[in-house]
Amino acid sequence: MLLAATLKQGPPGGKVFLFSGVTLLMLALALPVSWLALNLGLQPVRLASPQQALWILVCAPVIEEFVFRRILQRNLADFLSQRVGDAAAPLLAVLVSAIVFAICHGLRVGPLWGLLWIVPGLALAEIWRRDRSVWVCIFVHAYFNAAIWLAGRL
């Protein structure tokens, strides 16, 4: 079974950070999706200032993951569980939150980028569904943003 990255109790007083399945897939997809975007003629991410780098690599992942995972996806799953049942609700919440995530990115940087962001949106939503760790989602999101920026510099 694929498990998202999670914090597990390690030696006394410490934690062990474990990656598996979906998280590793997300990390592996970052550069190929970036390459695809650039080969489709999309403008690469350019960081013209340290403030932009701080925004794209730190602030945006923190804010977006709290909004899309902690607030939207969690509340959507709770809402849907009363309407469609406990089995289907989390999966529908993954799908809907990923679509909203992609649409929001598409509104900001263009519809084709938005379509490409469905992939990380689904992966991040699945990581949240399996693990409930917004911090893992933030780390993976920041990594993905960094990979897109680096791909634009290659």
PDB file of C-alpha atoms in Angstrom:
ATOM      1  CA  MET A   1       0.000   0.000   0.000  1.00  0.00           C
ATOM      2  CA  LEU A   2       1.263   3.456  -0.847  1.00  0.00           C
ATOM      3  CA  LEU A   3       1.659   5.692   2.130  1.00  0.00           C
ATOM      4  CA  ALA A   4       2.313   9.403   1.965  1.00  0.00           C
ATOM      5  CA  ALA A   5       5.268  10.872   3.776  1.00  0.00           C
ATOM      6  CA  THR A   6       4.622  10.852   7.463  1.00  0.00           C
ATOM      7  CA  LEU A   7       6.210  11.490  10.785  1.00  0.00           C
ATOM      8  CA  LYS A   8       6.564   8.320  12.781  1.00  0.00           C
ATOM      9  CA  GLN A   9       7.762   8.026  16.326  1.00  0.00           C
ATOM     10  CA  GLY A  10      11.440   7.144  16.194  1.00  0.00           C
ATOM     11  CA  PRO A  11      13.953   6.736  18.973  1.00  0.00           C
ATOM     12  CA  PRO A  12      12.900   8.127  22.348  1.00  0.00           C
ATOM     13  CA  GLY A  13      12.517  11.881  22.059  1.00  0.00           C
ATOM     14  CA  GLY A  14      12.999  11.952  18.294  1.00  0.00           C
ATOM     15  CA  LYS A  15      11.006  11.645  15.092  1.00  0.00           C
ATOM     16  CA  VAL A  16      11.900   9.857  11.903  1.00  0.00           C
ATOM     17  CA  PHE A  17      10.811  11.405   8.604  1.00  0.00           C
ATOM     18  CA  LEU A  18       9.704   8.690   6.216  1.00  0.00           C
ATOM     19  CA  PHE A  19       8.928   9.106   2.529  1.00  0.00           C
ATOM     20  CA  SER A  20       7.050   6.620   0.460  1.00  0.00           C
ATOM     21  CA  GLY A  21       4.730   6.161  -2.504  1.00  0.00           C
ATOM     22  CA  VAL A  22       2.829   9.307  -3.423  1.00  0.00           C
ATOM     23  CA  THR A  23       5.389  11.711  -1.999  1.00  0.00           C
ATOM     24  CA  LEU A  24       8.260  10.133  -3.900  1.00  0.00           C
ATOM     25  CA  LEU A  25       6.141  10.111  -7.057  1.00  0.00           C
ATOM     26  CA  MET A  26       5.445  13.817  -6.629  1.00  0.00           C
ATOM     27  CA  LEU A  27       9.127  14.559  -6.174  1.00  0.00           C
ATOM     28  CA  ALA A  28       9.971  12.496  -9.258  1.00  0.00           C
ATOM     29  CA  LEU A  29       7.331  14.276 -11.395  1.00  0.00           C
ATOM     30  CA  ALA A  30       8.574  17.799 -10.708  1.00  0.00           C
ATOM     31  CA  LEU A  31      11.237  18.016 -13.401  1.00  0.00           C
ATOM     32  CA  PRO A  32       9.333  16.118 -16.145  1.00  0.00           C
ATOM     33  CA  VAL A  33       6.250  18.330 -15.695  1.00  0.00           C
ATOM     34  CA  SER A  34       8.505  21.392 -15.779  1.00  0.00           C
ATOM     35  CA  TRP A  35      10.201  20.132 -18.933  1.00  0.00           C
ATOM     36  CA  LEU A  36       6.819  19.484 -20.552  1.00  0.00           C
ATOM     37  CA  ALA A  37       5.638  22.979 -19.684  1.00  0.00           C
ATOM     38  CA  LEU A  38       8.698  24.559 -21.232  1.00  0.00           C
ATOM     39  CA  ASN A  39       8.404  22.412 -24.368  1.00  0.00           C
ATOM     40  CA  LEU A  40       4.778  23.442 -24.764  1.00  0.00           C
ATOM     41  CA  GLY A  41       6.023  27.004 -25.047  1.00  0.00           C
ATOM     42  CA  LEU A  42       5.045  28.164 -21.582  1.00  0.00           C
ATOM     43  CA  GLN A  43       7.148  30.905 -20.093  1.00  0.00           C
ATOM     44  CA  PRO A  44       9.531  29.622 -17.439  1.00  0.00           C
ATOM     45  CA  VAL A  45       9.277  30.876 -13.897  1.00  0.00           C
ATOM     46  CA  ARG A  46      11.690  33.767 -13.490  1.00  0.00           C
ATOM     47  CA  LEU A  47      12.647  35.011 -10.069  1.00  0.00           C
ATOM     48  CA  ALA A  48      13.775  38.589 -10.509  1.00  0.00           C
ATOM     49  CA  SER A  49      14.268  39.347  -6.843  1.00  0.00           C
ATOM     50  CA  PRO A  50      14.863  37.675  -3.488  1.00  0.00           C
ATOM     51  CA  GLN A  51      11.295  38.650  -2.538  1.00  0.00           C
ATOM     52  CA  GLN A  52       9.909  36.673  -5.479  1.00  0.00           C
ATOM     53  CA  ALA A  53      12.054  33.691  -4.531  1.00  0.00           C
ATOM     54  CA  LEU A  54      10.804  33.901  -0.941  1.00  0.00           C
ATOM     55  CA  TRP A  55       7.215  34.066  -2.198  1.00  0.00           C
ATOM     56  CA  ILE A  56       7.435  31.167  -4.675  1.00  0.00           C
ATOM     57  CA  LEU A  57       9.605  28.872  -2.583  1.00  0.00           C
ATOM     58  CA  VAL A  58       8.266  29.540   0.924  1.00  0.00           C
ATOM     59  CA  CYS A  59       5.185  31.753   1.284  1.00  0.00           C
ATOM     60  CA  ALA A  60       3.060  30.382  -1.572  1.00  0.00           C
ATOM     61  CA  PRO A  61       3.484  26.717  -0.544  1.00  0.00           C
ATOM     62  CA  VAL A  62       2.643  27.526   3.085  1.00  0.00           C
ATOM     63  CA  ILE A  63      -0.410  29.643   2.289  1.00  0.00           C
ATOM     64  CA  GLU A  64      -1.703  27.436  -0.522  1.00  0.00           C
ATOM     65  CA  GLU A  65      -1.364  24.192   1.402  1.00  0.00           C
ATOM     66  CA  PHE A  66      -3.142  25.597   4.435  1.00  0.00           C
ATOM     67  CA  VAL A  67      -5.942  26.913   2.206  1.00  0.00           C
ATOM     68  CA  PHE A  68      -6.303  23.997  -0.226  1.00  0.00           C
ATOM     69  CA  ARG A  69      -5.564  21.051   2.091  1.00  0.00           C
ATOM     70  CA  ARG A  70      -6.189  22.117   5.661  1.00  0.00           C
ATOM     71  CA  ILE A  71      -9.284  24.196   4.958  1.00  0.00           C
ATOM     72  CA  LEU A  72     -10.831  23.271   1.592  1.00  0.00           C
ATOM     73  CA  GLN A  73     -10.060  19.566   1.314  1.00  0.00           C
ATOM     74  CA  ARG A  74     -10.689  18.725   4.960  1.00  0.00           C
ATOM     75  CA  ASN A  75     -14.009  20.610   5.094  1.00  0.00           C
ATOM     76  CA  LEU A  76     -15.061  19.282   1.698  1.00  0.00           C
ATOM     77  CA  ALA A  77     -14.412  15.700   2.817  1.00  0.00           C
ATOM     78  CA  ASP A  78     -16.487  16.293   5.966  1.00  0.00           C
ATOM     79  CA  PHE A  79     -19.295  17.870   3.941  1.00  0.00           C
ATOM     80  CA  LEU A  80     -19.284  15.136   1.299  1.00  0.00           C
ATOM     81  CA  SER A  81     -19.189  12.304   3.834  1.00  0.00           C
ATOM     82  CA  GLN A  82     -22.691  13.334   4.940  1.00  0.00           C
ATOM     83  CA  ARG A  83     -23.904  13.404   1.320  1.00  0.00           C
ATOM     84  CA  VAL A  84     -22.159  10.519  -0.469  1.00  0.00           C
ATOM     85  CA  GLY A  85     -20.837   8.405   2.375  1.00  0.00           C
ATOM     86  CA  ASP A  86     -17.527   7.935   4.105  1.00  0.00           C
ATOM     87  CA  ALA A  87     -15.967   5.757   1.396  1.00  0.00           C
ATOM     88  CA  ALA A  88     -16.344   8.135  -1.564  1.00  0.00           C
ATOM     89  CA  ALA A  89     -16.037  11.485   0.224  1.00  0.00           C
ATOM     90  CA  PRO A  90     -12.235  11.593   0.655  1.00  0.00           C
ATOM     91  CA  LEU A  91     -11.626  10.671  -2.987  1.00  0.00           C
ATOM     92  CA  LEU A  92     -14.105  13.255  -4.239  1.00  0.00           C
ATOM     93  CA  ALA A  93     -12.466  15.834  -1.974  1.00  0.00           C
ATOM     94  CA  VAL A  94      -9.079  14.960  -3.531  1.00  0.00           C
ATOM     95  CA  LEU A  95     -10.467  15.448  -7.017  1.00  0.00           C
ATOM     96  CA  VAL A  96     -12.351  18.683  -6.303  1.00  0.00           C
ATOM     97  CA  SER A  97      -9.527  20.301  -4.324  1.00  0.00           C
ATOM     98  CA  ALA A  98      -7.024  19.401  -7.078  1.00  0.00           C
ATOM     99  CA  ILE A  99      -9.280  20.936  -9.730  1.00  0.00           C
ATOM    100  CA  VAL A 100      -9.757  24.118  -7.692  1.00  0.00           C
ATOM    101  CA  PHE A 101      -5.981  24.236  -7.092  1.00  0.00           C
ATOM    102  CA  ALA A 102      -5.340  23.936 -10.848  1.00  0.00           C
ATOM    103  CA  ILE A 103      -7.984  26.539 -11.734  1.00  0.00           C
ATOM    104  CA  CYS A 104      -6.522  29.031  -9.263  1.00  0.00           C
ATOM    105  CA  HIS A 105      -3.057  28.552 -10.740  1.00  0.00           C
ATOM    106  CA  GLY A 106      -4.490  28.798 -14.249  1.00  0.00           C
ATOM    107  CA  LEU A 107      -6.187  32.099 -13.428  1.00  0.00           C
ATOM    108  CA  ARG A 108      -2.887  33.510 -12.221  1.00  0.00           C
ATOM    109  CA  VAL A 109      -0.453  32.242 -14.864  1.00  0.00           C
ATOM    110  CA  GLY A 110      -2.568  30.989 -17.758  1.00  0.00           C
ATOM    111  CA  PRO A 111      -4.877  28.078 -18.574  1.00  0.00           C
ATOM    112  CA  LEU A 112      -2.190  25.730 -19.892  1.00  0.00           C
ATOM    113  CA  TRP A 113      -0.185  26.085 -16.678  1.00  0.00           C
ATOM    114  CA  GLY A 114      -3.442  25.446 -14.839  1.00  0.00           C
ATOM    115  CA  LEU A 115      -3.936  22.172 -16.711  1.00  0.00           C
ATOM    116  CA  LEU A 116      -0.400  21.104 -15.837  1.00  0.00           C
ATOM    117  CA  TRP A 117      -1.008  21.948 -12.170  1.00  0.00           C
ATOM    118  CA  ILE A 118      -3.717  19.281 -11.974  1.00  0.00           C
ATOM    119  CA  VAL A 119      -0.891  16.709 -11.589  1.00  0.00           C
ATOM    120  CA  PRO A 120       0.719  18.252  -8.503  1.00  0.00           C
ATOM    121  CA  GLY A 121      -2.743  19.208  -7.253  1.00  0.00           C
ATOM    122  CA  LEU A 122      -3.830  15.561  -7.305  1.00  0.00           C
ATOM    123  CA  ALA A 123      -0.574  14.387  -5.742  1.00  0.00           C
ATOM    124  CA  LEU A 124      -0.664  16.982  -2.951  1.00  0.00           C
ATOM    125  CA  ALA A 125      -4.327  16.236  -2.270  1.00  0.00           C
ATOM    126  CA  GLU A 126      -3.570  12.521  -2.081  1.00  0.00           C
ATOM    127  CA  ILE A 127      -0.645  13.135   0.275  1.00  0.00           C
ATOM    128  CA  TRP A 128      -3.000  15.101   2.528  1.00  0.00           C
ATOM    129  CA  ARG A 129      -5.724  12.425   2.298  1.00  0.00           C
ATOM    130  CA  ARG A 130      -3.366   9.660   3.347  1.00  0.00           C
ATOM    131  CA  ASP A 131      -1.265  11.496   5.896  1.00  0.00           C
ATOM    132  CA  ARG A 132      -3.063  14.636   7.092  1.00  0.00           C
ATOM    133  CA  SER A 133       0.303  16.412   7.366  1.00  0.00           C
ATOM    134  CA  VAL A 134       0.177  19.897   5.918  1.00  0.00           C
ATOM    135  CA  TRP A 135       3.934  20.182   6.535  1.00  0.00           C
ATOM    136  CA  VAL A 136       4.720  17.334   4.174  1.00  0.00           C
ATOM    137  CA  CYS A 137       2.465  18.963   1.564  1.00  0.00           C
ATOM    138  CA  ILE A 138       4.277  22.274   2.077  1.00  0.00           C
ATOM    139  CA  PHE A 139       7.688  20.626   1.634  1.00  0.00           C
ATOM    140  CA  VAL A 140       6.634  18.792  -1.532  1.00  0.00           C
ATOM    141  CA  HIS A 141       4.941  21.916  -2.937  1.00  0.00           C
ATOM    142  CA  ALA A 142       8.069  24.006  -2.294  1.00  0.00           C
ATOM    143  CA  TYR A 143      10.214  21.332  -3.926  1.00  0.00           C
ATOM    144  CA  PHE A 144       7.937  21.304  -6.964  1.00  0.00           C
ATOM    145  CA  ASN A 145       8.075  25.110  -7.263  1.00  0.00           C
ATOM    146  CA  ALA A 146      11.871  24.985  -7.000  1.00  0.00           C
ATOM    147  CA  ALA A 147      12.050  22.312  -9.707  1.00  0.00           C
ATOM    148  CA  ILE A 148       9.930  24.407 -12.056  1.00  0.00           C
ATOM    149  CA  TRP A 149      12.167  27.395 -11.438  1.00  0.00           C
ATOM    150  CA  LEU A 150      15.320  25.314 -11.966  1.00  0.00           C
ATOM    151  CA  ALA A 151      13.922  23.768 -15.163  1.00  0.00           C
ATOM    152  CA  GLY A 152      13.446  27.279 -16.532  1.00  0.00           C
ATOM    153  CA  ARG A 153      17.112  27.994 -15.932  1.00  0.00           C
ATOM    154  CA  LEU A 154      18.419  24.904 -17.747  1.00  0.00           C
TER     155      LEU A 154
END
